[in-house]
Coordinates of C-alpha atoms and ligand atoms in Angstrom, one line a residue:
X1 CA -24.2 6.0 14.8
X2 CA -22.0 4.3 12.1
X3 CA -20.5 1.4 13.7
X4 CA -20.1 -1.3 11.0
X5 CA -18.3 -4.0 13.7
X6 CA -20.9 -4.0 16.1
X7 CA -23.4 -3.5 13.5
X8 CA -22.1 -6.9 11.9
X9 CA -21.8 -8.6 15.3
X10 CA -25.5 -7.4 16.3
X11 CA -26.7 -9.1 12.9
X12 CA -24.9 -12.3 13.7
X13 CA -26.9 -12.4 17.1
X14 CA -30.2 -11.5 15.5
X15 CA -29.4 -14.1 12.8
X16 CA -30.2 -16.5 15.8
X17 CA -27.0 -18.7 14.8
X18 CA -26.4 -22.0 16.5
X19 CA -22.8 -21.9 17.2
X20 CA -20.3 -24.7 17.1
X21 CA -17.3 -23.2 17.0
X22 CA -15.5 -20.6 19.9
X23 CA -15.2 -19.2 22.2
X24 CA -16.3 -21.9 24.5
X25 CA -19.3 -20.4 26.1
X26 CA -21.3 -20.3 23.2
X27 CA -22.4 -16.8 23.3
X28 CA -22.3 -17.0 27.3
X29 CA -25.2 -19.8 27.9
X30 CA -22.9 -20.9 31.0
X31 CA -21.4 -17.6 32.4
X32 CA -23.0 -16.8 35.3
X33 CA -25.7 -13.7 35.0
X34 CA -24.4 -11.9 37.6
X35 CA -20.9 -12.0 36.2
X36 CA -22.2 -10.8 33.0
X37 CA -24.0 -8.3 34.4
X38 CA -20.8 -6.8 35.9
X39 CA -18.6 -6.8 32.9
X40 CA -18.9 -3.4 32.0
X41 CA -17.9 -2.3 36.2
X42 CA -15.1 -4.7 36.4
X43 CA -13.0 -3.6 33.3
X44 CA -11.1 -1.8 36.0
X45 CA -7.3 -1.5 35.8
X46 CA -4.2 -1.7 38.6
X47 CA -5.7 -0.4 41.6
X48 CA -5.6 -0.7 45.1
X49 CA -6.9 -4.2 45.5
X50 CA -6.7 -5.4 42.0
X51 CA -2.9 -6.4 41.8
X52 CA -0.9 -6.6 38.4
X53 CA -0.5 -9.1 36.2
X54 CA 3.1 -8.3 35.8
X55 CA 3.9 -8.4 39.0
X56 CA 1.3 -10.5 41.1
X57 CA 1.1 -10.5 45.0
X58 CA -2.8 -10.4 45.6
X59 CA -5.8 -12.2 44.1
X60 CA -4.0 -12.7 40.2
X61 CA -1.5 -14.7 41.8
X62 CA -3.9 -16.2 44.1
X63 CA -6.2 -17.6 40.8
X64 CA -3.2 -18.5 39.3
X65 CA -2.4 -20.8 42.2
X66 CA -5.8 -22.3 41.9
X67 CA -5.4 -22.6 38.3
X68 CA -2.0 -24.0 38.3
X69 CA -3.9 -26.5 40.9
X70 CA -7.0 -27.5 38.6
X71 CA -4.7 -27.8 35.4
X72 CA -1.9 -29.8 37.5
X73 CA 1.0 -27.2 36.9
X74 CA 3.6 -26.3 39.3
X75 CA 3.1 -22.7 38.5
X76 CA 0.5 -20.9 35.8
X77 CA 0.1 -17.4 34.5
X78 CA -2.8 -16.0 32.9
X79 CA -2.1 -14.7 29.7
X80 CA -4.4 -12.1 27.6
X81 CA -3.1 -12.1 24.2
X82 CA -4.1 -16.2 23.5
X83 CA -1.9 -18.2 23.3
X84 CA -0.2 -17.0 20.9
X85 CA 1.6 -14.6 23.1
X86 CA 2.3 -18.0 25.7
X87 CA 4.0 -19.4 22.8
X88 CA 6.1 -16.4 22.0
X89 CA 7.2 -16.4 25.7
X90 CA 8.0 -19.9 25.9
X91 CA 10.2 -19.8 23.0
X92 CA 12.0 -16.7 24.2
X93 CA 12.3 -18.4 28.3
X94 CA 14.0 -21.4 26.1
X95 CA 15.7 -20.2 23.1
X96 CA 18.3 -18.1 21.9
X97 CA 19.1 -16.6 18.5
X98 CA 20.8 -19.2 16.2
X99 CA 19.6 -22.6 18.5
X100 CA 17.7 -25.0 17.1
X101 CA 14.0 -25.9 17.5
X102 CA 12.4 -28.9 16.4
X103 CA 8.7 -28.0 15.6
X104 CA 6.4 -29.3 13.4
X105 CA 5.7 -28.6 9.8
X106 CA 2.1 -28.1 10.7
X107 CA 2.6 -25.9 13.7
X108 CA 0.2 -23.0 14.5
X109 CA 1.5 -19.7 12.8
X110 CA 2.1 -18.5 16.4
X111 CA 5.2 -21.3 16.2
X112 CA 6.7 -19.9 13.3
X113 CA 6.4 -16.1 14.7
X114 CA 8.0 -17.4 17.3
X115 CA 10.9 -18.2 15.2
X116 CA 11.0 -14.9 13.9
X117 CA 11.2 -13.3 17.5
X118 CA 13.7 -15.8 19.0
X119 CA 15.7 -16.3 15.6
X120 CA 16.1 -19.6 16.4
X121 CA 16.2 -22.2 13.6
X122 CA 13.5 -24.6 13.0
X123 CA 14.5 -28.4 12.1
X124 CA 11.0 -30.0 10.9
X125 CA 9.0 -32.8 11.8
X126 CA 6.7 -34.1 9.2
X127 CA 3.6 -35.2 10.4
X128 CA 1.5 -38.2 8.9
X129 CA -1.3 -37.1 6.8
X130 CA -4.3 -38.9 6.0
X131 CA -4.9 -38.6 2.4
X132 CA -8.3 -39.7 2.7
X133 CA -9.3 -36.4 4.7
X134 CA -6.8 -34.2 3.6
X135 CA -5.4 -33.9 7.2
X136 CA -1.9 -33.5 8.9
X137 CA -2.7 -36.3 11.9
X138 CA 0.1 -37.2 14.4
X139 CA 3.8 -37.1 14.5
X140 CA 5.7 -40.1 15.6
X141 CA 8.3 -40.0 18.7
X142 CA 10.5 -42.3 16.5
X143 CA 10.9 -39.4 14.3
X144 CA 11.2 -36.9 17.3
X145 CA 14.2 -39.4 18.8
X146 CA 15.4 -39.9 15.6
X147 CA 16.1 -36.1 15.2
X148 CA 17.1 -35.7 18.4
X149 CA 20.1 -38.4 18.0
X150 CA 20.7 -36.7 14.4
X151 CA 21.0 -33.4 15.7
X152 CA 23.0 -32.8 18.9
X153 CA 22.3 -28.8 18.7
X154 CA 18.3 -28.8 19.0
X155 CA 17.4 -27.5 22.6
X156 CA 13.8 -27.5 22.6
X157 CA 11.1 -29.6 20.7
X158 CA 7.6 -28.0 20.4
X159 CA 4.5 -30.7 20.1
X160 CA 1.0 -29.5 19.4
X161 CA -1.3 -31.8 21.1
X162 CA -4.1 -32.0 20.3
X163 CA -4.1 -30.6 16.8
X164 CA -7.1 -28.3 15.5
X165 CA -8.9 -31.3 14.8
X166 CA -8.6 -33.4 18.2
X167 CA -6.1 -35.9 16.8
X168 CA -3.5 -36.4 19.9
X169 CA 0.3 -38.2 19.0
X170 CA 1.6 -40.5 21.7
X171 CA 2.8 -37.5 24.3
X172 CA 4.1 -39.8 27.1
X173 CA 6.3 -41.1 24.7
X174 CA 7.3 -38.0 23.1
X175 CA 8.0 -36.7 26.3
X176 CA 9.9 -39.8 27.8
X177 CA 12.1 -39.4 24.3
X178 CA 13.1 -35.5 25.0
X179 CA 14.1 -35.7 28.2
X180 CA 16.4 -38.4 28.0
X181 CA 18.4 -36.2 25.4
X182 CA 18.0 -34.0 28.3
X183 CA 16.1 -31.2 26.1
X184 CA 12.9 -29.2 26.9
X185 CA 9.3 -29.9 25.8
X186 CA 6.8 -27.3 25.3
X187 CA 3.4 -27.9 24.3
X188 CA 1.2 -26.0 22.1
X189 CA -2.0 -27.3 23.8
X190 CA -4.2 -24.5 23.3
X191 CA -7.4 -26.9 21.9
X192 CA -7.0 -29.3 24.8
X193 CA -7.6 -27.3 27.8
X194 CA -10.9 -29.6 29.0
X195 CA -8.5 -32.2 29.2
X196 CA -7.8 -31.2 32.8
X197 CA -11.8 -31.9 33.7
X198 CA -12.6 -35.3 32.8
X199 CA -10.4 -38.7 32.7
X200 CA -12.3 -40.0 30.2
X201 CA -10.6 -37.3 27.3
X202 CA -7.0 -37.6 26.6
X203 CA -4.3 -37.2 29.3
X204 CA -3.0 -33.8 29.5
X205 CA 0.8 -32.8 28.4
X206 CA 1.5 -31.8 32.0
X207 CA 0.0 -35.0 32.9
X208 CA 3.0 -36.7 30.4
X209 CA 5.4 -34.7 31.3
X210 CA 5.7 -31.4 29.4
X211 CA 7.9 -28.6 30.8
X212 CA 6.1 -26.1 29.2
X213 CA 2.4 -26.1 28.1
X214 CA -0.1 -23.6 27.0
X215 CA -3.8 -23.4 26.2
X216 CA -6.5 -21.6 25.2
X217 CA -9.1 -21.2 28.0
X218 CA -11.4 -19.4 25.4
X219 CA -11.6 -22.6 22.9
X220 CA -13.2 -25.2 25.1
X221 CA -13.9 -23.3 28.3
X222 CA -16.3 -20.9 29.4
X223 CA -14.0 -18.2 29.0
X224 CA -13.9 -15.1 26.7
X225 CA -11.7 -14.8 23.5
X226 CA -7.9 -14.2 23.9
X227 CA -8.0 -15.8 27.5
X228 CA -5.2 -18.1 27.8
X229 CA -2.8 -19.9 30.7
X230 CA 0.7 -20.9 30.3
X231 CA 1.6 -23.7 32.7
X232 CA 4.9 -24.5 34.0
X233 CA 5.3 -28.5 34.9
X234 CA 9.2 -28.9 35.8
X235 CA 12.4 -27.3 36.9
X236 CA 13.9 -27.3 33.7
X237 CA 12.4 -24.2 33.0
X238 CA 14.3 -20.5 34.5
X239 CA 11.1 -19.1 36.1
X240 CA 13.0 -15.2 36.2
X241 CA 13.4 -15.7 32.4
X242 CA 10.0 -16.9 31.4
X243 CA 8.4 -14.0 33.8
X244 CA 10.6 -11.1 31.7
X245 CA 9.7 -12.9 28.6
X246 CA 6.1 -12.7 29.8
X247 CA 6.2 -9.0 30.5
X248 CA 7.6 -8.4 26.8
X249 CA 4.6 -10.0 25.1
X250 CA 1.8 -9.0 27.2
X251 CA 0.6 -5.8 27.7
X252 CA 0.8 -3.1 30.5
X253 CA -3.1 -2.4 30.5
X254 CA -4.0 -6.1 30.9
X255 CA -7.9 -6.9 30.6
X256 CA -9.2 -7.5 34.1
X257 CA -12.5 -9.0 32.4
X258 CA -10.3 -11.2 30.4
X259 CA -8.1 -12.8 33.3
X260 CA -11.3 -13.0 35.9
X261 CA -12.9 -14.6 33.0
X262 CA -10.1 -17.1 33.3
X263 CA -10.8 -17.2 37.0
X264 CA -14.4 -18.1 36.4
X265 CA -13.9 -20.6 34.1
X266 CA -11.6 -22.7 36.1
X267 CA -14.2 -22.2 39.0
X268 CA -16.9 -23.5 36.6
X269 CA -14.4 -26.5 35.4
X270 CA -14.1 -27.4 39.0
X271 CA -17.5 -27.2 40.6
X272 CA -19.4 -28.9 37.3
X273 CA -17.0 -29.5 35.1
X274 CA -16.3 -33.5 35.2
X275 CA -20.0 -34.0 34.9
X276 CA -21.1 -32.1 32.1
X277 CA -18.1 -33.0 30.1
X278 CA -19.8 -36.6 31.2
X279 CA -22.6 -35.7 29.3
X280 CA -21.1 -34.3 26.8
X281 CA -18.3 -36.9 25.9
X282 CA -21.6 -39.1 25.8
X283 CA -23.5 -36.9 23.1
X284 CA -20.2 -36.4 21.3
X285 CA -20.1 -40.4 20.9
X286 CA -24.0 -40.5 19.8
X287 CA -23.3 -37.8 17.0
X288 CA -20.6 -39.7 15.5
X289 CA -21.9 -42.9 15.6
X290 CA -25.4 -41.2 14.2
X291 CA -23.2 -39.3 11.3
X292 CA -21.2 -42.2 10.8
X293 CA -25.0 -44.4 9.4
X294 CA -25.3 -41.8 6.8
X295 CA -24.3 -42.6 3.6
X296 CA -21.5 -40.4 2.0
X297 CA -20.3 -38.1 5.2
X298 CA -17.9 -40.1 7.9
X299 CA -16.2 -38.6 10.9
X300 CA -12.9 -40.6 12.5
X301 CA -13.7 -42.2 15.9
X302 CA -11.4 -43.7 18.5
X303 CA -10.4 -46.5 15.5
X304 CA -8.4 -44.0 14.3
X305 CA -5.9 -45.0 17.4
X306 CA -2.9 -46.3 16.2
X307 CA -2.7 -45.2 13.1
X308 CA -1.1 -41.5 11.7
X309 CA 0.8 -41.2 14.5
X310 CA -2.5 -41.0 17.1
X311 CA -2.4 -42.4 20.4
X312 CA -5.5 -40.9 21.7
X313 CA -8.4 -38.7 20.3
X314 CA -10.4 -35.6 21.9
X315 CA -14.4 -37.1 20.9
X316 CA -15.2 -33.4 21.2
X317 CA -14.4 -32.6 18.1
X318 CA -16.1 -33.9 15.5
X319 CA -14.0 -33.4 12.2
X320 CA -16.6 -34.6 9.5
X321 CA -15.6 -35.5 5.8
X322 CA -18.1 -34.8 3.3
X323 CA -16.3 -35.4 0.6
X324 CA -18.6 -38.9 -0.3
X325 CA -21.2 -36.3 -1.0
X326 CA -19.0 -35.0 -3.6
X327 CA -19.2 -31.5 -1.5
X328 CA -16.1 -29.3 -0.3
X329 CA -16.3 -28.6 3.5
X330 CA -16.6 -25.0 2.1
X331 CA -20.1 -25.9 0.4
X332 CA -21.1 -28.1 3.1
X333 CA -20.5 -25.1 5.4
X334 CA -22.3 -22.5 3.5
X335 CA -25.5 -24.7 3.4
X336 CA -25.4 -25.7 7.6
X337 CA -25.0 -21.4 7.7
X338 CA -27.5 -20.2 5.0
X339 CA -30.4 -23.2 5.6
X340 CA -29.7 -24.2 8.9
X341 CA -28.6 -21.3 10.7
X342 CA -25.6 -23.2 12.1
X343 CA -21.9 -21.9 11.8
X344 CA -19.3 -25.0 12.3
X345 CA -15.8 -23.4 13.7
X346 CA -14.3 -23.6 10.4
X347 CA -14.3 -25.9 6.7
X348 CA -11.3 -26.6 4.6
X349 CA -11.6 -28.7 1.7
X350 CA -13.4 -31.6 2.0
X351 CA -13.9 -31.7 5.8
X352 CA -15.9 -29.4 8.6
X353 CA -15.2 -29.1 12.0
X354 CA -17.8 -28.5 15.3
X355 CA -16.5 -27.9 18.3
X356 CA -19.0 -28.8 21.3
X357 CA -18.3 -27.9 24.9
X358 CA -19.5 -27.8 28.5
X359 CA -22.3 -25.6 27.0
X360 CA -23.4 -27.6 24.6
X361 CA -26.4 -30.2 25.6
X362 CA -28.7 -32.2 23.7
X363 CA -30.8 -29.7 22.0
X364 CA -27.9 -28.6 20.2
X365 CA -26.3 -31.9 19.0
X366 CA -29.7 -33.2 17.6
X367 CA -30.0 -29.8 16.3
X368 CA -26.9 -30.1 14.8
X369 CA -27.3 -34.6 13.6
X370 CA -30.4 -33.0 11.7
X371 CA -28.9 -30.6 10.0
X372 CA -25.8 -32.9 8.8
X373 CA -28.3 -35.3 7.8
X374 CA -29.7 -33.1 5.6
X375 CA -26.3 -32.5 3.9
X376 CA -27.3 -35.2 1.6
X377 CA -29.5 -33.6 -0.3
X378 CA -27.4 -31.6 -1.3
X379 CA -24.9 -33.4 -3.6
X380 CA -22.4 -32.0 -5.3
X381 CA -20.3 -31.4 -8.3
X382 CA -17.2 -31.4 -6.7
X383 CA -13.6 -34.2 -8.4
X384 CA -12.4 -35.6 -5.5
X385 CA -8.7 -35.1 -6.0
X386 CA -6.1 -36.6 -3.7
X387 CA -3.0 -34.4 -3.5
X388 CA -0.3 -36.7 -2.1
X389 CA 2.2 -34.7 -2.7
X390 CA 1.8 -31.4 -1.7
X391 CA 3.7 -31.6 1.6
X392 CA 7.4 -31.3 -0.3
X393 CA 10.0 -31.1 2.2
X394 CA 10.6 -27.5 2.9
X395 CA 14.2 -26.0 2.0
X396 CA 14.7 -23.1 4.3
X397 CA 17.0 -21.1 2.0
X398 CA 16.5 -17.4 4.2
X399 CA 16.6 -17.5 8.0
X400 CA 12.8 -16.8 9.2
X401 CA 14.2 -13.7 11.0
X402 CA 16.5 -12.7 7.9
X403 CA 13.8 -12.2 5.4
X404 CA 12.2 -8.8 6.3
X405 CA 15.6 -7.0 5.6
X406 CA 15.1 -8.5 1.5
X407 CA 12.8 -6.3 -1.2
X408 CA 9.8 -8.3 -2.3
X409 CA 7.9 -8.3 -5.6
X410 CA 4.5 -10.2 -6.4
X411 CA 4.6 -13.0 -8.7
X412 CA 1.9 -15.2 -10.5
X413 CA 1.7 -18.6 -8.7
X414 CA 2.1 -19.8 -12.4
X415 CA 5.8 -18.7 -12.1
X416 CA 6.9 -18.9 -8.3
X417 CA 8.5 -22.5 -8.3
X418 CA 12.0 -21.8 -7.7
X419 CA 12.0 -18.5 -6.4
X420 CA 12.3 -17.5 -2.4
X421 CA 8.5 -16.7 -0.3
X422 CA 8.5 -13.9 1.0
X423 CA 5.9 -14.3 2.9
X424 CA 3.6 -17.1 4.6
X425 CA 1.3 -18.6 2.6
X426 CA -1.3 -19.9 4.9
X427 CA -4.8 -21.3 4.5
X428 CA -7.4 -19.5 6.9
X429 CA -8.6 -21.7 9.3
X430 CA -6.7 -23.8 10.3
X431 CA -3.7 -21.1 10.1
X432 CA -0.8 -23.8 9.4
X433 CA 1.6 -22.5 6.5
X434 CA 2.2 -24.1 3.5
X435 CA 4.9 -22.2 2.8
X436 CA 7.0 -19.7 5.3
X437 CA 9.2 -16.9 4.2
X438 CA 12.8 -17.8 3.3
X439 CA 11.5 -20.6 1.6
X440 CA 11.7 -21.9 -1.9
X441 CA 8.7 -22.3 -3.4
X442 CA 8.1 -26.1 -4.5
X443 CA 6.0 -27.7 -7.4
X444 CA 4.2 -29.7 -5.1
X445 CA 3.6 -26.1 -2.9
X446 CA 2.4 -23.9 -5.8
X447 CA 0.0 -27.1 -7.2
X448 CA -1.5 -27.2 -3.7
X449 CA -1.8 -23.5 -3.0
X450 CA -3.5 -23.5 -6.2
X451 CA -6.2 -26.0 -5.4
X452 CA -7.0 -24.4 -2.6
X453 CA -7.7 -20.7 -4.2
X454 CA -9.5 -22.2 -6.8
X455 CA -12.1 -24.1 -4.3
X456 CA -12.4 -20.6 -2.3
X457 CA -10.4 -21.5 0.0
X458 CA -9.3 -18.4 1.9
X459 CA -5.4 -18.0 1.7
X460 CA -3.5 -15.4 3.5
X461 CA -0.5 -14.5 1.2
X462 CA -2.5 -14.8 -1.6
X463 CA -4.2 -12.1 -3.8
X464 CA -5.5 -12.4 -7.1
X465 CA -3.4 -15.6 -7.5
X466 CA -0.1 -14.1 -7.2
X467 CA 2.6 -14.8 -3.8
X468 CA 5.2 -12.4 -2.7
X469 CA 8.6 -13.7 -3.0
X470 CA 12.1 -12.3 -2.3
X471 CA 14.1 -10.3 -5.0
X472 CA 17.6 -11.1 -6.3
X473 CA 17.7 -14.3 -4.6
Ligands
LIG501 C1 -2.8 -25.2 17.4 C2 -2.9 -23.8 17.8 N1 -2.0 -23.2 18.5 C3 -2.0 -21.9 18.9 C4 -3.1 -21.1 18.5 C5 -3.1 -19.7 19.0 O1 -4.1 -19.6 20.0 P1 -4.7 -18.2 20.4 O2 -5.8 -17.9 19.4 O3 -5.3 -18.5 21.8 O4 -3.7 -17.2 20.4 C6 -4.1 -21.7 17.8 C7 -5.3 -20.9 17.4 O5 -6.1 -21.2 16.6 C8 -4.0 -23.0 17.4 O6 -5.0 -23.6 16.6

């Protein structure tokens, strides 16, 4: 049989890799072996017994009541598209074509989409970036009030907390600020769905106040890819309008093994969830105080509070600079995959990320210290260069939603400044654009861009260093 997709999935198994990245069951260590041993019998579809996701009367709406409970929602609904489709929804329950969204510049690409569906107009909020680890951090909610008194015509505001990294702004705050200009906060919390399980991580968004909030079961939870929840957590939201918003985005042949995968993981969360996030949280703090004795590589602990705009930080995810070792996360990567036989969820350039979860334990994490110890022997070659400026202020001169009705042409990044993207430009992980489509192309933008392809950085809207851009513009 040719099958080159399972064939390369089958290898990464018999590679015997040690994962820290997602899903959140690490290759199903805590789903329970009877459930597994089901999967194939209950990939069943609408039947007598099985309800509908679209229109749920039996046991869907019956887990989603108990998830809504566990995650503190006043109503939840299982999505199978990730959160990506939650996010679509919620921007199309809140916003009409031509309304204004305040989102910010380092939102998922799932955000931006969103703009394209809704064709609502995005007014920016820059984040703080920490030079040091080339990373968009927090956003302050003195900016978010200070847009919100500028502009009288933005409806909804659209945090993402925490960000890929675990960096959490000040949400309570944020929140308090939006609803005393009487708009609508939704929360793109899709890495902070543990949050729920243990009071010693962050609050959750619900918890501060968010009217809207959705996560990614399958990133920290025991739950299989594409699993996701969208939680309602006021009456500011119109339920009928969210619900056909729902239906547009999700499909009609919804994955039964996906949404009782959600079930099962909320079940897990609850029974033993508090205590091995316990443990966890406790392993998490021994890594980074272990990493942060070895010369050259650092990782940001809970001193990073208070500045960049961070009220609060998930210790589960350990973002680790290695730029001291004069390696790009990239390198650093590639040797913890080809010596070590351990995959971190994703590198960009000087930092790598690990995600550890409820089934991570201690094997793993000294597994993993070892390993990053190691990293030192392996110094490299690599001019630390600190771009502070590649985060120009965007100038949106094409509505998001405009753009696909303009030819394109492909241009050498050499030549783009001035012209009109058209197209995202977004490095692949962590999927936050650096430029989006309608937008002229900066110096600061094309410098940046260029960096990044020349370290290997994988960019999507990028080949052979040329960008599409609009024509006649
Ligand atoms: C911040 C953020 N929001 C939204 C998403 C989309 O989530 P999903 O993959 O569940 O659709 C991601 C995915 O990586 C993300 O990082």
């Amino acid at each position: 049989m040719i099958v080159p997709l399972y064939d390369a999935l089958k290898k990464y198994i018999d590679d015997g890799i040690l994962p820290f990245h997602m899903p959140g069951h690490k290759g199903g260590r805590i789903i329970s072996r009877e459930y597994l041993k089901n999967i194939a019998m209950i990939d069943l579809t609408e039947l007598p017994g099985t309800d509908n996701l679209h229109n749920p009367e039996g046991p869907i709406l019956e887990a989603e009541k108990l998830a809504a409970k566990a995650f503190g929602a006043k109503e939840s609904f299982f999505l199978v598209n990730g959160t990506t489709s939650g996010i679509y929804a919620a921007m199309a329950a809140t916003l009409k074509k031509g309304d204004k969204v305040l989102i910010q510049r380092n939102s998922h690409k799932s955000i931006y989409s969103g703009l394209i569906l809704t064709g609502a107009y995005p007014v920016y909020l820059s984040p703080m970036i920490d030079f040091d680890y080339e990373i968009a951090m927090g956003v302050l909610p003195e900016d978010v009030e200070k847009a919100l008194k500028k502009d009288k015509d933005i409806k909804v505001v659209i945090i993402t907390y925490p960000n890929y990294y675990g960096f959490c702004p000040d949400i309570s705050r944020i929140s308090e600020i939006v609803h005393r200009y009487n708009r609508i906060l939704v929360v793109d919390e899709a890495h902070g769905a543990h949050f729920a399980f243990s009071d010693k991580l962050p609050i959750t968004s619900l918890e501060a106040g968010a009217d809207i909030a959705v996560q990614s079961i399958h990133k920290t939870l025991p739950a299989f890819t594409q699993s996701s929840i969208l939680h309602v957590g006021s009456d500011r939201i119109d339920i009928d309008r969210l619900k056909f918003s729902l239906r547009l985005f999700q499909t009609t042949s919804p994955s039964y093994i996906l949404m009782s995968s959600i079930d099962m993981a909320r079940a897990y969360m609850e029974e033993k969830g508090n205590k091995r996030l316990d443990s966890v949280i406790d392993l998490c703090n021994y890594i980074r105080d272990e990493i942060n004795n070895i010369e050259g590589i650092k990782c940001h602990g809970k001193d990073i509070i208070g500045r960049y705009g961070i009220k609060d930080l998930d210790v589960t995810k350990l973002a680790i600079n290695v730029s001291g070792l004069r390696l790009t996360g990239l390198e650093a990567e590639k040797i913890l995959r080809d010596k070590f036989k351990i995959q971190m969820e994703m590198a960009d350039l000087y930092n790598i990320l690990a995600i550890i979860t409820v089934a991570d334990g201690e094997e793993e994490i000294n597994i993993l210290l070892k390993a990053i110890r190691s990293l030192r022997n392996y110094k490299g070659e690599t001019d630390i260069i600190k771009i502070d400026d590649f985060c120009d202020c965007p100038e949106i001169v094409i509505m998001p939603a405009e753009v696909f009705q303009f030819r394109k042409n492909m241009v050498s990044l050499d030549n783009a400044e001035g012209k009109i993207s058209g197209d995202f430009i977004i490095p692949y992980p962590p999927g936050i654009p650096i430029i989006c489509p309608g937008e002229r192309i900066k110096k600061g933008m094309v410098k940046y861009i260029s960096l990044l392809y020349n370290k290997g950085i994988r960019i999507i809207g990028v080949k052979d260093f040329k960008i599409k851009v609009c024509e006649n513009v």
